[in-house]
């Protein structure tokens, strides 16, 4: 009797696995191929969009090409990051469905967790909102030389949560966008270097 039950168990397991290979595996492989194709298409499209916007900015005499390039690079990199996150979430949901896992409770749990995180992580939400307005209002862009909260340097990266700045000594500083209280952009539209040189009264300044 025990041998019969064990044989039935393995037979049923093999049938279920065989059915999964026939019914679910092709769909999973197709989803995998489509996922990587979507990544390639989006990457190519964003590069093409960036080149198109740069060409339009270069042809417009009223637009500073260097300034436009900084803003375009910043915005396209952020859009690329958001699209990648959305694609990964969709792909993980498809995989879970193909393995027979009901994603409805997961989505409901994610909603509850998101609500709890929203209440508990107010600082994180503030960082995202501040980063959104820094990018939207074009305060600084990647490649700008700026002073953030008293620290000057090159802005290497702007994301929704943090801003990365490398100071003139080569040290990298990462600022939470919600805690940035003061931004001084030294290369917005144009830049200049001011030299304060002392001249003795006895010298002739016209020489």
Coordinates of C-alpha atoms in Angstrom, one line a residue:
X1 CA 0.0 0.0 0.0
X2 CA 2.8 2.4 0.9
X3 CA 4.7 1.6 -2.3
X4 CA 1.4 2.2 -4.3
X5 CA 0.9 5.6 -2.6
X6 CA 4.5 6.6 -3.3
X7 CA 4.3 5.5 -6.9
X8 CA 1.1 7.4 -7.3
X9 CA 2.7 10.5 -5.8
X10 CA 5.7 10.5 -8.1
X11 CA 3.4 9.7 -11.1
X12 CA 1.2 12.7 -10.3
X13 CA 4.1 14.9 -9.7
X14 CA 5.6 14.0 -13.0
X15 CA 2.3 14.6 -14.8
X16 CA 2.0 18.0 -13.2
X17 CA 5.5 18.9 -14.2
X18 CA 4.9 17.7 -17.7
X19 CA 1.7 19.8 -17.9
X20 CA 3.6 22.8 -16.6
X21 CA 6.3 22.3 -19.3
X22 CA 3.7 22.1 -22.0
X23 CA 1.3 24.8 -20.9
X24 CA 3.3 27.3 -18.9
X25 CA 7.0 27.1 -20.0
X26 CA 6.4 28.4 -23.5
X27 CA 4.6 31.5 -22.2
X28 CA 7.4 32.1 -19.7
X29 CA 10.0 31.9 -22.4
X30 CA 8.0 34.3 -24.6
X31 CA 7.7 36.7 -21.6
X32 CA 11.4 36.5 -21.0
X33 CA 12.2 37.3 -24.7
X34 CA 9.7 40.1 -24.7
X35 CA 11.1 41.5 -21.5
X36 CA 14.7 41.7 -22.9
X37 CA 13.4 43.1 -26.2
X38 CA 11.5 45.8 -24.3
X39 CA 14.7 46.7 -22.5
X40 CA 16.6 47.0 -25.8
X41 CA 13.8 48.9 -27.5
X42 CA 13.4 51.4 -24.6
X43 CA 17.2 51.9 -24.4
X44 CA 17.4 52.5 -28.1
X45 CA 14.4 54.8 -28.1
X46 CA 15.7 56.9 -25.2
X47 CA 19.1 57.2 -27.0
X48 CA 17.3 58.3 -30.2
X49 CA 15.1 60.7 -28.3
X50 CA 18.2 62.2 -26.6
X51 CA 20.0 62.7 -29.9
X52 CA 16.8 64.2 -31.4
X53 CA 16.4 66.7 -28.6
X54 CA 20.1 67.6 -28.7
X55 CA 19.9 68.2 -32.4
X56 CA 16.8 70.4 -32.0
X57 CA 18.6 72.3 -29.2
X58 CA 21.7 72.7 -31.4
X59 CA 19.6 74.1 -34.3
X60 CA 17.8 76.7 -32.1
X61 CA 19.9 79.8 -31.7
X62 CA 18.0 80.9 -28.6
X63 CA 18.9 77.8 -26.7
X64 CA 22.3 77.2 -25.0
X65 CA 23.3 73.8 -26.3
X66 CA 25.5 72.9 -23.3
X67 CA 22.7 73.8 -20.8
X68 CA 20.1 71.9 -22.9
X69 CA 22.4 68.8 -23.0
X70 CA 22.8 68.8 -19.2
X71 CA 19.0 68.9 -18.7
X72 CA 18.3 66.3 -21.4
X73 CA 20.8 63.8 -20.0
X74 CA 19.4 64.3 -16.5
X75 CA 15.8 63.8 -17.5
X76 CA 16.4 60.8 -19.9
X77 CA 18.4 58.9 -17.2
X78 CA 15.6 59.4 -14.7
X79 CA 13.0 58.2 -17.2
X80 CA 15.1 55.2 -18.0
X81 CA 15.4 54.3 -14.4
X82 CA 11.6 54.5 -13.8
X83 CA 10.8 52.4 -16.8
X84 CA 13.3 49.7 -15.7
X85 CA 11.6 49.5 -12.3
X86 CA 8.1 49.2 -13.9
X87 CA 9.3 46.5 -16.3
X88 CA 10.9 44.5 -13.5
X89 CA 7.7 44.6 -11.4
X90 CA 5.6 43.4 -14.4
X91 CA 8.1 40.6 -15.2
X92 CA 8.2 39.3 -11.6
X93 CA 4.4 39.3 -11.5
X94 CA 4.3 37.3 -14.8
X95 CA 6.8 34.8 -13.4
X96 CA 4.8 34.3 -10.2
X97 CA 1.6 33.7 -12.2
X98 CA 3.4 31.1 -14.4
X99 CA 4.4 29.2 -11.3
X100 CA 0.8 29.1 -10.1
X101 CA 1.2 31.7 -7.4
X102 CA -1.9 33.9 -6.9
X103 CA -0.6 37.5 -7.1
X104 CA -3.9 39.1 -5.9
X105 CA -2.9 38.7 -2.2
X106 CA 0.6 40.0 -3.0
X107 CA -0.8 43.1 -4.6
X108 CA -3.1 43.7 -1.7
X109 CA -0.3 43.1 0.8
X110 CA 1.9 45.5 -1.3
X111 CA -0.8 48.1 -1.0
X112 CA -1.0 47.8 2.7
X113 CA 2.8 47.8 3.1
X114 CA 3.0 50.9 0.8
X115 CA 0.5 52.7 3.0
X116 CA 2.5 51.8 6.1
X117 CA 5.7 52.9 4.4
X118 CA 4.0 56.1 3.4
X119 CA 3.2 56.9 7.0
X120 CA 6.5 55.6 8.4
X121 CA 8.9 56.9 5.8
X122 CA 7.8 60.5 5.5
X123 CA 11.5 61.5 5.1
X124 CA 11.8 59.3 2.0
X125 CA 8.6 60.8 0.5
X126 CA 9.9 64.3 1.2
X127 CA 13.2 63.4 -0.6
X128 CA 11.3 62.2 -3.7
X129 CA 9.0 65.3 -3.8
X130 CA 12.0 67.6 -3.3
X131 CA 14.0 65.8 -6.0
X132 CA 11.0 66.0 -8.4
X133 CA 10.8 69.8 -8.0
X134 CA 14.6 70.3 -8.2
X135 CA 14.5 68.5 -11.6
X136 CA 11.2 70.1 -12.7
X137 CA 12.3 73.6 -11.9
X138 CA 15.7 73.0 -13.4
X139 CA 17.7 74.2 -10.4
X140 CA 20.8 72.1 -11.2
X141 CA 21.6 69.4 -13.8
X142 CA 24.3 66.7 -14.2
X143 CA 27.5 68.4 -15.1
X144 CA 26.8 71.7 -13.3
X145 CA 29.2 73.2 -10.8
X146 CA 27.2 74.1 -7.8
X147 CA 27.3 74.8 -4.1
X148 CA 24.9 72.6 -2.1
X149 CA 24.5 73.3 1.6
X150 CA 27.8 75.0 1.6
X151 CA 29.7 72.3 -0.3
X152 CA 31.0 73.2 -3.8
X153 CA 31.8 70.8 -6.6
X154 CA 30.6 69.1 -9.8
X155 CA 27.1 67.6 -9.8
X156 CA 27.7 64.0 -11.0
X157 CA 24.2 62.6 -10.7
X158 CA 20.7 63.8 -9.8
X159 CA 18.1 61.2 -8.8
X160 CA 14.7 61.6 -7.2
X161 CA 16.0 60.7 -3.7
X162 CA 19.6 61.9 -3.7
X163 CA 22.0 64.3 -5.5
X164 CA 25.7 63.3 -5.9
X165 CA 28.3 66.0 -5.9
X166 CA 32.1 65.7 -6.2
X167 CA 34.0 68.5 -4.5
X168 CA 37.1 70.2 -5.7
X169 CA 39.3 67.7 -3.7
X170 CA 37.7 64.7 -5.4
X171 CA 35.5 63.7 -2.4
X172 CA 32.0 62.5 -3.3
X173 CA 29.1 63.9 -1.3
X174 CA 25.6 62.4 -1.4
X175 CA 22.8 64.7 -0.3
X176 CA 19.2 63.7 0.5
X177 CA 17.1 66.0 -1.7
X178 CA 14.7 66.6 1.2
X179 CA 17.6 68.0 3.3
X180 CA 19.0 70.4 0.6
X181 CA 18.2 73.8 2.0
X182 CA 20.5 75.9 -0.2
X183 CA 21.6 75.5 -3.9
X184 CA 23.9 77.9 -5.6
X185 CA 24.4 77.0 -9.3
X186 CA 27.7 78.5 -10.6
X187 CA 27.2 77.5 -14.2
X188 CA 23.5 78.2 -14.9
X189 CA 23.2 79.7 -18.4
X190 CA 26.7 81.2 -18.1
X191 CA 29.7 81.3 -15.7
X192 CA 32.4 83.7 -14.8
X193 CA 35.5 83.7 -12.6
X194 CA 36.0 86.8 -10.4
X195 CA 39.6 87.7 -9.3
X196 CA 40.0 90.1 -6.3
X197 CA 43.5 91.5 -6.7
X198 CA 44.9 94.0 -4.3
X199 CA 46.9 96.9 -5.9
X200 CA 49.1 99.3 -3.8
X201 CA 48.2 103.0 -3.8
X202 CA 51.6 103.9 -5.2
X203 CA 51.0 101.8 -8.4
X204 CA 49.6 103.2 -11.6
X205 CA 46.5 101.1 -12.5
X206 CA 46.5 102.3 -16.1
X207 CA 49.9 100.7 -16.9

